[in-house]
Amino acid sequence: MIDDYTVEITLETSFAPFPAGLAVPGCSIYNREATEAKGTDSGLEPAGTGPFKLVKWDYNNEIVLEAHDDYWNGRAKLDGITIKIVPDAETQRMMFENGELDVFDLDSARSQIPYFRDNPNYKIEDGLRVGTYYLCLNQDMEPFNNINERRAIQYAIDRELLLETLYYGTGVPAKGILGMGLAGYNPDLPGFEFDPDKAKALLEEAGYAPGECQLEIWQTVDSPQTLAFNETLQAMLADVGISVTIKQVDSASFYAIRGEGEVPMYFSSWSADFNDPDNFLYTFFGAQNPKSRSFNYWDEEVRGILEQCRQISDPEERYRLYQEAEYKIVYEDAAWVPLFHLKHLFVVQPWVNNFQVSWNGWSSMSYYSIDIDTNLK
């Protein structure tokens, strides 16, 4: 520490994603004395410098914050925030309609989207989550060691139908790995049209007669939304002659086996922790990550690019190389099956002003500028 307001960080080697990584909450600078005094309870009794301070945490019920009068940038417009933990989506909707909630986060209550979207009396704020949904195909396992099998799956999926059927149309088909809105995102990727005839032809090239190809997709037992996706995918792939079995296992087993590189196929998502392509591409395909996530895609050219990008200071050159690696992974080697990017929707009461969805589409955001028009409430 140089002085009371300046911290110097020395890296052992150049690391281009570092400045973006500093923006994550884990890189916040904490009061050492207060944090060490509270020990393992420091997360439950935080000593921070934000516009609000914690006054109550009733676990699994509510969190109460109040404005920090001495906040360095001036006091927030809100006197406080109460965050309600309500598992049931219908109950959340009724609370909102009764005026008990000012903001209703629909990300955990997607079943309520049509109700609010189709009613002009409600104000919906949305932002595209800087993340992506995808399929992992394990190249160490048959039939995914055959590139035409992987390509067949890329073309056998009707992404628009998935979005409309499972997510009420609140998203767009994905074309690559990087999330829309992320630094380095490439809007010019061609994408994959739904083409079952092409999928069937690719299966034939892979050496499979209709109905001969059999796959197993894994998931955890505690995810009904994942099961709904897998059952829809199962029907789509059956239409092109691929038989899919859904295997459900407990979470501990799933992640342990995936970490050993032995899950054959699964559906998942990834959202940006920080605004840099490294957070996506290196996370999945750098170091030993292809095994720990069960992709088992070990292309040396791609791995070299990802290591090189960590050393380059020119952002435009980095983004160009990241896009080159992304194209090779998705289109040349069919090592990634892009699915879609989802929007994050909130219903906001008419008396709430200046509400903005965070840049990455997460539920965590700044409430500093929000105010309440008491004349409307």
XYZ file of C-alpha atoms in Angstrom:
377
model
C 0.000 0.000 0.000
C 1.526 3.299 -1.110
C -0.783 5.566 0.903
C -4.322 5.594 2.346
C -5.870 5.724 -1.130
C -3.334 3.974 -3.361
C -2.581 0.270 -3.669
C 0.181 -1.063 -5.904
C -0.052 -4.591 -7.339
C 2.996 -6.270 -8.887
C 2.428 -9.244 -11.197
C 5.021 -11.958 -11.785
C 4.272 -11.859 -15.514
C 2.149 -9.859 -17.940
C -1.520 -10.827 -17.746
C -3.768 -8.866 -20.100
C -7.144 -9.845 -18.516
C -6.022 -8.546 -15.115
C -7.558 -5.021 -15.260
C -10.958 -6.452 -16.223
C -10.651 -9.090 -13.513
C -10.200 -6.391 -10.876
C -13.867 -5.470 -11.386
C -15.179 -8.683 -9.792
C -16.384 -8.466 -6.161
C -13.676 -10.893 -5.069
C -11.065 -8.256 -5.911
C -12.611 -5.633 -3.641
C -10.313 -4.082 -1.057
C -11.534 -4.865 2.446
C -10.807 -3.285 5.794
C -8.209 -5.695 7.159
C -8.765 -4.878 10.826
C -12.551 -5.324 10.642
C -12.357 -8.424 8.445
C -9.786 -10.215 10.584
C -11.653 -9.308 13.780
C -14.839 -10.972 12.508
C -13.035 -13.959 11.036
C -15.327 -16.434 9.289
C -18.329 -14.212 10.052
C -16.950 -11.288 8.042
C -19.179 -12.161 5.087
C -22.253 -12.061 7.321
C -21.224 -8.787 8.961
C -19.442 -6.935 6.146
C -17.515 -3.711 6.635
C -17.589 -2.078 3.206
C -17.577 1.332 1.554
C -20.747 1.105 -0.557
C -23.873 3.296 -0.600
C -25.809 0.869 1.643
C -24.978 -1.025 4.819
C -26.332 -4.295 6.141
C -28.590 -3.988 9.183
C -30.367 -7.360 9.153
C -29.926 -10.776 7.552
C -32.738 -13.181 8.332
C -31.445 -16.267 6.540
C -33.794 -17.601 3.834
C -36.289 -14.840 4.612
C -34.976 -11.329 4.001
C -31.966 -9.024 3.869
C -32.359 -5.421 5.019
C -30.010 -2.625 3.969
C -30.104 1.055 4.878
C -28.501 4.058 3.218
C -24.950 4.881 4.253
C -25.117 8.564 5.184
C -21.348 9.036 4.851
C -20.978 7.337 1.466
C -18.065 8.966 -0.363
C -20.115 9.873 -3.450
C -23.100 11.261 -1.574
C -26.052 9.588 0.098
C -28.237 7.288 -2.030
C -31.737 8.467 -2.947
C -33.308 5.415 -1.310
C -33.480 5.219 2.474
C -32.964 1.489 2.281
C -33.575 -1.789 0.463
C -35.342 -4.932 1.645
C -34.595 -8.072 -0.350
C -37.279 -10.728 0.102
C -36.494 -14.428 -0.344
C -39.712 -16.005 -1.639
C -39.289 -19.391 -3.387
C -42.793 -19.635 -4.871
C -43.282 -17.728 -8.150
C -47.049 -17.305 -7.711
C -46.526 -15.810 -4.257
C -43.977 -13.375 -5.675
C -46.469 -12.292 -8.341
C -49.223 -11.675 -5.789
C -46.854 -9.695 -3.570
C -45.909 -7.513 -6.534
C -49.537 -6.927 -7.509
C -50.379 -6.018 -3.910
C -47.616 -3.410 -3.894
C -45.462 -5.344 -1.420
C -42.622 -5.488 -3.958
C -41.249 -2.582 -5.969
C -39.158 -4.799 -8.261
C -39.887 -8.405 -9.256
C -36.910 -10.361 -10.622
C -38.357 -12.758 -13.211
C -35.139 -14.698 -13.676
C -36.173 -17.108 -10.929
C -39.867 -16.946 -11.836
C -39.941 -17.370 -15.612
C -43.396 -18.935 -15.476
C -44.720 -15.438 -14.730
C -43.264 -13.820 -17.862
C -46.369 -14.240 -20.093
C -48.636 -12.824 -17.373
C -46.696 -9.568 -17.135
C -45.566 -9.328 -20.754
C -49.117 -9.527 -22.080
C -50.452 -6.853 -19.712
C -49.780 -3.237 -20.818
C -50.236 -1.984 -17.255
C -46.887 -3.407 -16.201
C -43.443 -2.009 -16.946
C -40.796 -4.585 -17.854
C -37.108 -3.709 -17.845
C -34.750 -6.148 -19.504
C -31.115 -6.594 -20.343
C -29.322 -9.281 -22.284
C -27.378 -11.496 -19.920
C -23.734 -11.437 -21.015
C -23.562 -15.194 -21.106
C -24.438 -18.184 -23.210
C -26.127 -21.592 -23.118
C -24.400 -24.505 -24.804
C -24.029 -28.266 -25.181
C -20.823 -30.026 -24.194
C -19.855 -33.038 -26.330
C -17.019 -35.136 -24.883
C -14.523 -35.878 -27.660
C -12.916 -38.699 -25.686
C -16.146 -40.693 -25.958
C -17.979 -42.232 -28.876
C -19.716 -41.025 -30.946
C -18.446 -37.500 -30.181
C -14.944 -38.349 -31.389
C -16.471 -38.177 -34.891
C -16.616 -34.592 -36.165
C -19.588 -35.282 -38.445
C -21.582 -36.518 -35.451
C -20.846 -33.256 -33.651
C -21.736 -31.222 -36.722
C -24.980 -33.144 -37.122
C -26.035 -32.096 -33.628
C -25.177 -28.459 -34.379
C -27.674 -28.477 -37.278
C -30.329 -30.721 -35.687
C -31.331 -28.165 -33.038
C -34.156 -25.683 -33.589
C -32.915 -22.874 -31.359
C -35.866 -20.581 -32.053
C -38.273 -23.325 -30.983
C -36.296 -23.950 -27.795
C -36.465 -20.262 -26.923
C -40.174 -20.000 -27.638
C -41.144 -23.266 -25.954
C -38.985 -23.133 -22.836
C -38.100 -19.455 -22.343
C -41.122 -17.537 -23.689
C -39.067 -16.079 -26.542
C -36.853 -14.053 -24.209
C -33.552 -14.576 -25.979
C -31.688 -14.924 -29.262
C -29.891 -17.896 -30.867
C -26.175 -18.051 -30.105
C -23.602 -18.221 -32.889
C -20.435 -18.783 -30.892
C -18.935 -19.001 -27.419
C -18.692 -15.387 -26.264
C -21.744 -13.723 -24.762
C -23.371 -10.808 -26.560
C -22.138 -7.544 -25.049
C -18.791 -9.000 -24.022
C -15.595 -7.298 -25.165
C -14.439 -9.111 -28.302
C -17.884 -10.491 -29.192
C -18.087 -11.254 -32.921
C -21.512 -10.380 -34.405
C -20.466 -11.624 -37.854
C -20.322 -15.345 -37.080
C -22.623 -17.259 -39.463
C -24.569 -19.236 -36.866
C -26.403 -22.514 -37.472
C -29.712 -22.703 -39.283
C -32.053 -25.479 -38.201
C -31.448 -28.006 -40.988
C -32.560 -31.569 -40.153
C -31.787 -32.800 -43.672
C -28.198 -31.626 -43.360
C -28.004 -33.248 -39.926
C -29.185 -36.567 -41.390
C -26.638 -36.330 -44.208
C -23.834 -35.661 -41.711
C -24.921 -38.662 -39.641
C -24.761 -40.791 -42.765
C -21.235 -39.471 -43.436
C -20.380 -40.398 -39.851
C -21.405 -43.970 -40.656
C -24.745 -44.157 -38.845
C -27.929 -45.588 -40.292
C -31.211 -43.941 -39.158
C -31.844 -44.747 -35.495
C -28.442 -46.371 -35.040
C -26.741 -43.482 -33.217
C -27.335 -43.549 -29.451
C -26.304 -40.818 -27.009
C -26.498 -40.235 -23.270
C -26.998 -36.742 -21.837
C -26.325 -36.173 -18.147
C -27.845 -33.747 -15.666
C -28.297 -33.272 -11.931
C -31.478 -34.588 -10.325
C -32.447 -31.211 -8.836
C -33.015 -29.243 -12.052
C -36.506 -29.513 -13.581
C -35.677 -26.750 -16.077
C -32.682 -28.728 -17.339
C -34.874 -31.812 -17.612
C -37.413 -29.865 -19.684
C -34.621 -28.774 -22.020
C -33.182 -32.279 -22.284
C -36.565 -33.797 -23.072
C -37.137 -31.211 -25.819
C -33.654 -31.859 -27.212
C -34.316 -35.594 -27.022
C -37.345 -35.177 -29.312
C -35.444 -32.945 -31.760
C -32.551 -35.369 -32.119
C -34.949 -38.306 -32.488
C -36.367 -36.546 -35.561
C -32.987 -36.856 -37.310
C -32.368 -40.439 -36.190
C -30.429 -39.938 -32.935
C -31.650 -41.767 -29.831
C -30.932 -39.903 -26.567
C -31.099 -41.299 -23.034
C -31.314 -38.809 -20.153
C -29.261 -39.788 -17.103
C -29.908 -37.949 -13.819
C -27.343 -38.091 -11.003
C -26.832 -36.214 -7.743
C -24.910 -32.938 -7.942
C -21.806 -34.187 -6.138
C -21.442 -37.148 -8.501
C -22.122 -35.051 -11.596
C -19.424 -32.474 -10.871
C -16.921 -35.048 -9.647
C -17.308 -37.176 -12.783
C -17.327 -34.108 -15.027
C -14.097 -32.979 -13.360
C -12.516 -36.280 -14.366
C -13.534 -35.612 -17.971
C -16.005 -38.488 -18.095
C -19.448 -36.942 -18.620
C -20.401 -37.691 -22.244
C -22.802 -34.817 -22.949
C -24.555 -32.113 -20.943
C -26.465 -28.832 -21.234
C -25.197 -25.817 -19.303
C -24.604 -22.063 -19.298
C -21.887 -19.559 -18.512
C -22.155 -15.864 -17.619
C -19.437 -13.234 -17.583
C -17.622 -12.748 -14.296
C -15.697 -9.887 -15.886
C -15.633 -8.186 -19.266
C -12.913 -10.073 -21.120
C -12.953 -12.995 -23.614
C -10.454 -14.851 -21.419
C -13.289 -15.419 -18.937
C -15.010 -17.598 -21.549
C -12.415 -19.079 -23.878
C -9.641 -19.812 -21.385
C -12.174 -21.001 -18.805
C -13.260 -23.783 -21.156
C -10.251 -24.468 -23.361
C -7.116 -23.237 -21.578
C -4.749 -25.221 -19.309
C -6.463 -28.434 -18.102
C -9.969 -27.002 -18.394
C -11.010 -29.117 -21.428
C -10.795 -32.169 -19.152
C -12.320 -30.630 -16.019
C -15.379 -29.612 -18.038
C -15.497 -32.886 -20.018
C -14.943 -31.331 -23.463
C -11.581 -33.070 -23.946
C -10.784 -30.829 -26.898
C -7.007 -30.457 -26.993
C -6.216 -28.439 -30.115
C -2.666 -27.096 -29.771
C -3.260 -24.128 -32.072
C -6.201 -22.948 -29.968
C -4.325 -23.487 -26.715
C -1.392 -21.498 -28.088
C -3.635 -18.592 -29.079
C -5.272 -18.496 -25.649
C -1.904 -18.414 -23.894
C -0.626 -15.769 -26.311
C -3.672 -13.555 -25.723
C -2.855 -13.403 -22.030
C 0.415 -11.649 -22.888
C -0.764 -9.143 -25.531
C -1.489 -5.600 -24.351
C -3.205 -4.355 -27.537
C -6.933 -5.116 -27.026
C -7.815 -5.097 -30.730
C -5.108 -7.638 -31.508
C -6.265 -9.785 -28.600
C -9.890 -9.677 -29.751
C -8.891 -10.614 -33.298
C -7.015 -13.666 -32.046
C -9.816 -14.654 -29.674
C -12.285 -14.517 -32.566
C -9.936 -16.646 -34.651
C -9.822 -19.259 -31.884
C -13.591 -19.104 -31.393
C -14.241 -19.716 -35.095
C -11.909 -22.703 -35.142
C -13.470 -24.247 -32.030
C -17.087 -23.837 -33.149
C -17.023 -24.024 -36.948
C -13.883 -25.844 -38.042
C -13.729 -28.416 -35.241
C -17.379 -28.492 -34.064
C -16.135 -28.675 -30.471
C -18.904 -26.440 -29.091
C -22.662 -26.451 -29.725
C -23.941 -22.880 -29.233
C -27.588 -22.624 -28.211
C -28.859 -19.190 -27.137
C -28.390 -16.026 -25.093
C -31.189 -15.146 -22.660
C -32.532 -11.801 -21.531
C -32.937 -10.987 -17.843
C -36.368 -9.495 -17.147
C -37.609 -7.443 -14.204
C -41.109 -6.087 -13.588
C -40.887 -2.622 -12.062
C -43.618 -0.641 -10.315
C -44.533 2.698 -11.968
C -43.229 4.638 -8.978
C -39.678 3.270 -9.384
C -37.376 5.617 -11.304
C -33.901 5.138 -12.799
C -33.928 1.338 -12.639
C -31.250 -0.146 -14.905
C -30.288 -3.767 -15.492
C -26.581 -4.280 -14.842
C -24.195 -4.533 -17.811
C -23.857 -8.307 -17.499
C -27.553 -8.986 -16.897
C -27.069 -10.376 -13.408
C -29.452 -9.847 -10.500
C -26.737 -8.001 -8.581
C -26.722 -4.343 -9.565
C -26.298 -0.840 -8.238
C -29.380 0.655 -6.582
C -27.553 3.894 -5.880
C -29.406 6.051 -8.449
C -32.878 4.535 -8.012
C -35.533 6.665 -6.360
C -39.220 6.301 -5.494
C -41.941 8.720 -6.610
C -44.060 8.750 -3.460
C -46.852 10.589 -5.303
C -47.474 7.470 -7.392
C -47.106 4.887 -4.648
